[in-house]
Amino acid sequence: MKKKLTKKQKKYLKITIAFGLAIIVVSVGLAVAKKIIERKRMDLRTYVVRAEQYQNVIEIAGTVCAAQEQALQALGDGTVLKVAVKKGDKVKKGDLILQLDSTEQEYNLAKLDYEMASTKVSGSKKEYELQEKQRLSLLRKIEDRSVKATFDGFIADLDVDVGDSLEAKDKVGTLVNTDYLTAEVEVTETDVAKLNVNQKVLFSFPAYNGIVEGRVISWPQIGTVTSRGSTVVNAKIRIDDYPAQILPNYSFTGKIEITEPETNLIVERYAIGYEDGNSFVVTTDGKRIEVKVRPYNAEFVKILEGLSGGEELKAQSTPKTSGWNKNGGARSGAPGGGARGRMGAPMGMPPM
């Protein structure tokens, strides 16, 4: 037998039911209001189609060197008798640059020649053979008293005068050949497989307002461990045409192009609408345009057909994350507007 509710209990029950219904009505109202607000916000949000430049490159840095370089130094001690050139002069291979006194060496050679003449007549064959070897040594010593050009080039530096006393290996100048410039750059072990002979290299020099082009010519089949503990390969690069402002030993930064730069049109994926298996966009002036797109990264798509860049588009869906403004301002991690260079595709994904 059911117990009848008292008047007071009935009153509380009515109040509870009314309160519950009120909560439901408010919740439904809030949900509807939220949808209306979101729809209005979506109607206000726009996105701009922008160009993003993809560059697949290896970043490099270093200094350039002359095609050939010779340190001008005597191989023996002596006094300078002749300086045949001056700084800035062009020379040919074999040209005399400076001559040291070789009187003592020439005397010893003349004396040996006299002795060899006697040995040839009355001496033994073995003694004569030893004197021939001694003569070759003296000729080499006389040759060492002169400094000659080992290639065609010009005197980049020279600091010596007649009468100066030099010690063996004293450097007095530099001969260079600048028909082209070279550079050795470190390439990390993970990038070596991307190298190819004649790959384009783009250089930027602090001393020159412009880009200088070179090419990869070789790299060794062995790696080197740097002081930092990294394994690298020292690739050799050559610059055939370069401006007069660039001199040997100038510093540079640059990049080895693995592939030609590619410009992609991208836009936030929320600007794309889908209908019957087709994709479309709507411009801010209400024009509907059929487009073909492909995923670019988590938040962007690549425009394949239908747009040319710069169009302002209405939103077709709402981002599920915060941090977006009505003009499609990028969140942290999203590509920025305008064409720009980058190493690899945004967000680590290749362009598609």
XYZ file of C-alpha atoms in Angstrom:
352
model
C 0.000 0.000 0.000
C 1.513 3.288 -1.195
C 2.017 5.979 1.325
C 0.375 9.252 0.393
C 2.559 12.337 0.100
C 1.936 15.066 2.483
C 1.061 18.529 1.299
C 4.546 19.693 2.140
C 6.183 16.829 0.225
C 4.022 17.512 -2.822
C 5.080 21.121 -2.721
C 8.791 20.171 -2.604
C 8.297 17.724 -5.471
C 6.703 20.393 -7.676
C 9.544 22.782 -6.883
C 12.167 20.138 -7.747
C 10.489 19.280 -11.056
C 10.167 22.958 -11.962
C 13.814 23.565 -11.096
C 14.933 20.619 -13.239
C 12.841 21.807 -16.179
C 14.333 25.273 -15.798
C 17.849 23.852 -15.905
C 17.017 21.903 -19.078
C 15.503 24.973 -20.732
C 18.523 27.106 -19.806
C 20.950 24.417 -21.055
C 19.133 24.123 -24.369
C 19.026 27.893 -24.667
C 22.746 28.192 -23.974
C 23.552 25.504 -26.546
C 21.420 27.250 -29.165
C 22.957 30.605 -28.281
C 26.456 29.108 -28.501
C 25.704 27.734 -31.964
C 24.342 31.093 -33.083
C 27.406 32.892 -31.697
C 29.759 30.367 -33.317
C 27.933 30.753 -36.620
C 28.252 34.523 -36.419
C 31.906 34.219 -35.540
C 32.438 31.843 -38.471
C 30.676 34.296 -40.762
C 33.151 36.964 -39.644
C 36.273 34.767 -39.856
C 38.235 34.984 -43.127
C 41.384 33.370 -44.451
C 43.864 34.626 -47.049
C 45.387 32.355 -49.709
C 49.123 32.815 -49.434
C 52.315 31.665 -51.157
C 54.743 29.501 -49.211
C 58.172 28.791 -50.725
C 59.540 25.304 -50.155
C 63.321 24.958 -50.350
C 65.070 21.609 -50.042
C 68.608 22.750 -49.209
C 71.703 22.051 -47.124
C 72.838 25.103 -45.166
C 76.602 25.820 -45.313
C 79.139 28.417 -44.155
C 82.872 28.980 -44.478
C 85.523 30.962 -46.352
C 86.586 30.905 -49.997
C 90.116 30.173 -51.190
C 92.021 30.946 -54.367
C 92.143 28.236 -57.009
C 95.879 27.833 -56.244
C 98.112 29.403 -53.609
C 101.910 29.273 -53.176
C 103.751 30.488 -50.100
C 106.873 32.308 -51.302
C 109.727 31.028 -49.140
C 113.317 29.901 -49.576
C 114.312 26.349 -48.719
C 117.697 27.416 -47.339
C 119.407 30.229 -45.430
C 120.975 33.101 -47.329
C 121.083 36.735 -48.413
C 118.667 38.053 -51.048
C 120.570 39.045 -54.204
C 117.612 39.742 -56.493
C 113.865 40.426 -56.254
C 112.462 39.950 -59.760
C 108.822 40.981 -59.148
C 106.688 43.268 -57.037
C 103.284 42.976 -55.402
C 100.480 42.806 -57.991
C 102.679 41.518 -60.848
C 101.452 38.660 -63.030
C 103.863 35.759 -63.444
C 104.075 32.550 -65.460
C 104.930 29.103 -64.191
C 108.721 28.873 -63.764
C 109.327 32.631 -63.560
C 111.987 33.738 -61.045
C 110.555 35.620 -58.062
C 113.649 36.053 -55.876
C 117.238 34.809 -55.801
C 119.421 34.106 -52.762
C 123.224 34.173 -52.772
C 124.467 30.762 -53.980
C 128.222 31.493 -54.180
C 129.156 28.774 -51.699
C 127.034 26.132 -53.413
C 128.384 27.070 -56.864
C 131.969 26.886 -55.547
C 131.330 23.435 -54.103
C 129.846 22.316 -57.426
C 132.828 23.613 -59.421
C 135.216 21.901 -57.018
C 133.324 18.634 -57.331
C 133.332 18.844 -61.128
C 137.137 19.185 -61.025
C 137.451 16.163 -58.745
C 135.092 14.123 -60.909
C 137.267 14.786 -63.964
C 140.242 13.279 -62.164
C 138.222 10.363 -60.821
C 136.924 9.552 -64.272
C 140.497 9.160 -65.503
C 142.222 7.440 -62.587
C 139.598 6.654 -59.965
C 137.281 3.723 -59.397
C 133.851 3.365 -60.925
C 132.231 3.212 -57.460
C 133.853 6.497 -56.386
C 132.651 8.197 -59.560
C 129.056 7.001 -58.979
C 129.142 8.471 -55.462
C 130.406 11.801 -56.834
C 127.523 11.839 -59.363
C 125.033 11.523 -56.520
C 126.851 14.266 -54.594
C 126.633 16.486 -57.672
C 122.839 16.012 -57.878
C 122.590 17.063 -54.235
C 124.615 20.225 -54.898
C 122.487 21.104 -57.932
C 119.394 20.760 -55.774
C 120.913 23.070 -53.161
C 121.626 25.666 -55.832
C 118.023 25.348 -57.102
C 116.810 25.861 -53.542
C 118.521 29.270 -53.503
C 115.892 30.610 -55.891
C 112.109 30.947 -55.494
C 110.088 30.382 -58.687
C 106.407 30.414 -59.584
C 104.862 26.931 -59.650
C 101.808 28.096 -61.652
C 100.470 31.089 -63.589
C 99.110 33.761 -61.249
C 99.827 37.109 -59.605
C 101.794 38.226 -56.581
C 99.202 38.861 -53.877
C 101.754 39.787 -51.221
C 105.527 40.326 -51.147
C 107.657 41.719 -48.315
C 111.359 41.305 -49.092
C 114.236 43.477 -50.349
C 117.674 42.901 -51.795
C 120.158 42.403 -48.950
C 117.651 40.806 -46.564
C 118.956 37.766 -44.745
C 116.478 34.872 -44.789
C 116.326 31.629 -42.894
C 115.015 28.437 -44.389
C 111.198 28.377 -44.642
C 110.838 32.147 -43.993
C 107.655 33.190 -45.816
C 108.033 36.490 -47.677
C 104.891 36.573 -49.828
C 102.070 34.742 -51.567
C 101.389 33.827 -55.186
C 97.767 33.084 -56.089
C 95.717 31.964 -59.046
C 92.212 33.424 -58.875
C 90.820 32.074 -62.142
C 88.184 30.555 -59.857
C 87.548 30.237 -56.115
C 87.055 27.124 -54.017
C 85.621 26.323 -50.613
C 85.420 23.285 -48.372
C 82.229 23.013 -46.356
C 81.033 20.574 -43.716
C 78.049 18.422 -44.680
C 76.504 16.315 -41.922
C 76.470 12.557 -42.395
C 72.664 12.563 -42.744
C 72.860 14.915 -45.752
C 75.774 13.362 -47.662
C 73.471 11.005 -49.597
C 71.723 14.088 -51.043
C 74.908 15.408 -52.684
C 75.479 15.270 -56.427
C 78.293 16.609 -58.617
C 77.408 19.990 -60.195
C 74.604 20.723 -57.719
C 73.894 24.460 -57.577
C 75.269 26.338 -54.571
C 74.117 29.860 -53.663
C 76.542 32.049 -51.690
C 75.920 35.211 -49.665
C 78.975 37.333 -48.788
C 79.029 40.164 -46.218
C 81.264 42.039 -48.690
C 78.808 41.783 -51.592
C 75.162 42.761 -51.897
C 73.921 39.912 -54.029
C 73.964 36.159 -54.603
C 76.966 34.349 -56.099
C 76.458 30.957 -57.721
C 78.799 27.981 -57.507
C 78.644 24.199 -57.824
C 79.580 21.057 -55.934
C 82.609 19.362 -57.509
C 83.624 16.556 -55.126
C 83.579 15.057 -51.635
C 85.662 12.290 -50.036
C 84.368 8.795 -49.415
C 85.229 9.063 -45.732
C 83.799 11.089 -42.882
C 85.539 13.280 -40.313
C 84.689 13.591 -36.627
C 84.708 17.244 -35.522
C 85.747 18.609 -32.144
C 82.032 18.785 -31.375
C 81.724 15.033 -31.807
C 79.719 15.297 -35.043
C 80.512 13.247 -38.129
C 80.782 15.340 -41.298
C 82.110 15.114 -44.838
C 84.113 18.046 -46.258
C 82.561 18.750 -49.652
C 84.497 20.869 -52.166
C 82.715 23.695 -54.000
C 83.902 25.797 -56.930
C 82.921 29.323 -58.018
C 83.843 30.093 -61.632
C 82.187 33.516 -62.009
C 82.335 35.948 -59.121
C 82.365 39.743 -58.635
C 85.572 41.678 -58.095
C 84.455 42.551 -54.548
C 85.018 38.940 -53.472
C 88.601 38.050 -52.559
C 90.218 34.830 -51.297
C 89.597 34.155 -47.580
C 86.315 36.114 -47.546
C 83.589 34.531 -45.407
C 80.193 33.376 -46.643
C 76.971 31.648 -45.767
C 75.050 29.672 -48.337
C 72.980 26.672 -49.310
C 73.360 23.670 -51.555
C 70.146 23.215 -53.556
C 68.942 19.630 -53.438
C 65.932 20.471 -55.612
C 64.736 23.662 -57.301
C 62.667 25.962 -55.019
C 58.923 25.333 -55.226
C 56.178 27.845 -54.412
C 52.937 26.419 -52.980
C 49.582 28.162 -52.529
C 48.220 27.322 -49.107
C 45.250 28.268 -46.947
C 43.799 27.118 -43.644
C 41.637 24.013 -44.104
C 38.678 25.763 -42.450
C 38.289 27.894 -45.593
C 37.446 24.794 -47.656
C 33.886 23.546 -48.013
C 32.857 20.120 -49.300
C 29.734 19.154 -51.200
C 28.956 15.995 -53.178
C 32.596 14.947 -53.066
C 33.819 18.288 -54.458
C 35.669 21.056 -52.633
C 34.922 24.760 -52.908
C 35.657 28.139 -51.360
C 33.602 31.291 -50.999
C 35.277 34.695 -51.336
C 34.377 37.570 -49.053
C 32.355 39.133 -51.881
C 30.214 35.994 -52.053
C 31.736 34.326 -55.114
C 31.811 30.514 -54.934
C 34.813 28.860 -56.613
C 35.397 25.153 -57.199
C 38.930 24.176 -56.139
C 41.201 21.162 -55.968
C 43.181 20.786 -52.770
C 45.586 18.415 -51.093
C 46.658 18.175 -47.415
C 49.747 20.288 -46.664
C 50.030 19.842 -42.897
C 47.731 19.532 -39.894
C 46.061 22.921 -40.357
C 46.691 23.877 -43.982
C 45.832 22.573 -47.441
C 47.667 23.093 -50.705
C 45.663 24.686 -53.534
C 46.155 22.712 -56.748
C 43.568 24.436 -58.971
C 41.064 27.268 -58.834
C 42.967 30.070 -57.044
C 46.006 32.202 -57.851
C 46.909 33.607 -54.419
C 45.835 36.631 -52.406
C 42.110 35.763 -52.342
C 40.283 36.397 -49.066
C 37.932 33.539 -48.236
C 35.045 33.018 -45.850
C 35.275 30.254 -43.254
C 33.361 27.051 -44.056
C 33.992 25.325 -40.721
C 35.070 26.272 -37.223
C 38.468 25.427 -35.711
C 38.229 23.115 -32.732
C 41.136 24.865 -31.039
C 41.473 28.377 -29.728
C 43.930 31.002 -30.832
C 42.434 31.921 -34.236
C 41.227 35.387 -35.082
C 38.632 36.346 -37.639
C 41.304 37.129 -40.217
C 42.788 33.662 -40.081
C 45.752 34.717 -37.972
C 48.022 31.727 -37.529
C 48.390 29.967 -34.204
C 51.813 29.023 -32.917
C 53.267 26.481 -35.310
C 51.233 27.533 -38.371
C 52.959 28.949 -41.450
C 52.965 32.726 -41.730
C 51.767 34.747 -44.698
C 53.795 35.665 -47.739
C 56.471 33.843 -49.722
C 59.444 32.739 -47.683
C 62.303 30.303 -47.821
C 62.595 27.361 -45.498
C 64.638 24.212 -45.232
C 62.151 21.414 -45.849
C 58.362 21.638 -45.831
C 56.418 23.257 -42.962
C 55.736 21.014 -39.961
C 58.258 18.499 -41.331
C 55.993 17.290 -44.154
C 57.020 17.256 -47.822
C 54.964 19.298 -50.282
C 52.418 17.221 -52.092
